[in-house]
Amino acid sequence: MRLKVQPARVPLSGEYRPPGDKSVSHRAAIFGGLAEGETEIHGFLESSDTRATLAAMASLGAQVSESGGVIRIRGGRLNAPAGDLDLGNSGTGIRLLTGALAGHPDLFGGSIRLVGDESLSARPMGRIIEPLKAMGADIESVDGHAPLTVRPRQLRGMVYEQPMASAQVKSALLLAGLNAEGATEVTEPGISRDHTERMLPVFGARLAHGECRCRLDGQQRLQGTVCRVPGDLSSAAFVLAAGLLVAGSSIRLTEVGLNPTRDGVLRICESMGAEIERSPTTRGNEEPAGHLHVRFGKLVGVDVEPEWVPLAIDEFPVLMALAASAEGTTRIRGAEELRVKESDRLAVMCAELSKLGVCVSEHPDGADITGGPVRGGRVDSHGDHRIAMSLAVLGLVAGAPVEIDNAEWIRTSYPGFVDDMRALGAEMEWL
Ligand code: S3P
């Protein structure tokens, strides 16, 4: 499906509440399915990615029910699924579940196949398969890619030094560690999102964590609990960017997740000159959240600090769109990980931005983007939800309409995006 975006004629304004956090929703579904008793999830993200994970937990024997916007999962006893587990487009779903199943005692002696769509089947799985095998797992892949066949068996805990900061790898190993003999310890060279470390103790797990290091005791059972999913900063980032770009805009974003291991996008926008007011609403060990107020302002190009890359890993497409409209050049380096997301986000953003007349040069681990006038035209999402939404936001400040092919992929993380943008005053329509 093609999405047509008109250059904004009026400022964007109003109050906006983002959809539930994708990372936290995946974890709530998986942990709830593993836990004994009932887990209640408030604010679960309605999207094809998170639905795939929930459906996988149901196929594994968890009882899932929904009423009044609350999802209830009764877990604790898994059984072999009748068919393949299809995780669709979701890297988080397939990687975390593979870890969770690899040593699950209820499934010993069985064989489970995890599959995904074309994009997911092209993404690297060796990063979880190798350390899980070192714990004793039996996992077969197609040359390091999905489909993955897991034959659950007894695992041993281990100390693993991750070669790169990755919350998905860390979480897969911790989930495997829950059923392993002995403790599992994971260290990272940089900070990655810590939702798993925050949430597992809420489900009763014994886990210690500090910056870039965590340790989990083996052979633990999780207990059902109540999960409150904060708004997704990665989805809110599109609205935030639109507010910064469209002249005269003023938007209040409410109940946004502000976990400091995820807020790199705010820091990078601020370094570009954005003024974003933050008012925290929750503190402590819960997922931090708060309100943001964003107003239109002049942005300047910056050199993005490499240590900020993992803290804003999903926001680079929209940051590249902002850079296209900023004054001067933005230089991104140390971001080669963007090449193995839902698409090769460096190559794809550079190609699509240049179709709109933006001056870009691609580097093996980043890009240089020089801001200037953006022209209208026809671009493509390459099957990547965040590329589609980033180009839609940039279309608001283009000289003529921007049409985005294959924009239906937005459903992966944010089915309400177009409606939310329209409610703030943007003109977008499906063709
Ligand atoms: C995620 C971790 C990140 C992120 C992804 C969600 C998670 O991936 O890009 O969208 O929920 O753990 P990596 O940990 O592989 O960098």
Coordinates of N, CA, C and O in Angstrom, one line a residue, residues 3 30 50 52 61 128 158 243 362 383:
L3 N 1.4 5.3 0.8 CA 1.0 6.4 1.7 C 1.4 7.7 1.1 O 2.6 7.9 0.8
I30 N 6.2 -13.1 26.8 CA 7.1 -14.3 27.0 C 7.2 -14.6 28.5 O 7.0 -15.8 28.9
T50 N 4.1 -7.9 18.1 CA 3.8 -8.4 19.5 C 2.7 -9.4 19.5 O 2.7 -10.3 20.3
A52 N 2.5 -11.7 17.2 CA 3.1 -12.9 16.8 C 3.7 -13.6 18.0 O 3.7 -14.8 18.2
G61 N 1.2 -23.4 24.8 CA 0.4 -23.9 26.0 C -0.1 -22.8 26.9 O -0.8 -23.1 27.8
I128 N 23.1 -15.4 18.7 CA 22.5 -16.1 19.9 C 22.8 -17.6 19.8 O 23.0 -18.2 20.9
M158 N 26.8 -20.0 32.2 CA 28.1 -19.6 31.8 C 28.4 -18.1 31.9 O 27.4 -17.4 32.2
G243 N 7.1 17.2 15.3 CA 7.0 18.5 16.0 C 8.2 19.4 15.9 O 8.0 20.6 15.9
E362 N 27.1 7.5 2.1 CA 27.0 6.3 2.9 C 28.4 5.9 3.3 O 29.3 5.9 2.5
G383 N 10.0 -2.6 3.1 CA 9.5 -3.6 4.0 C 9.8 -3.3 5.5 O 9.7 -4.1 6.3

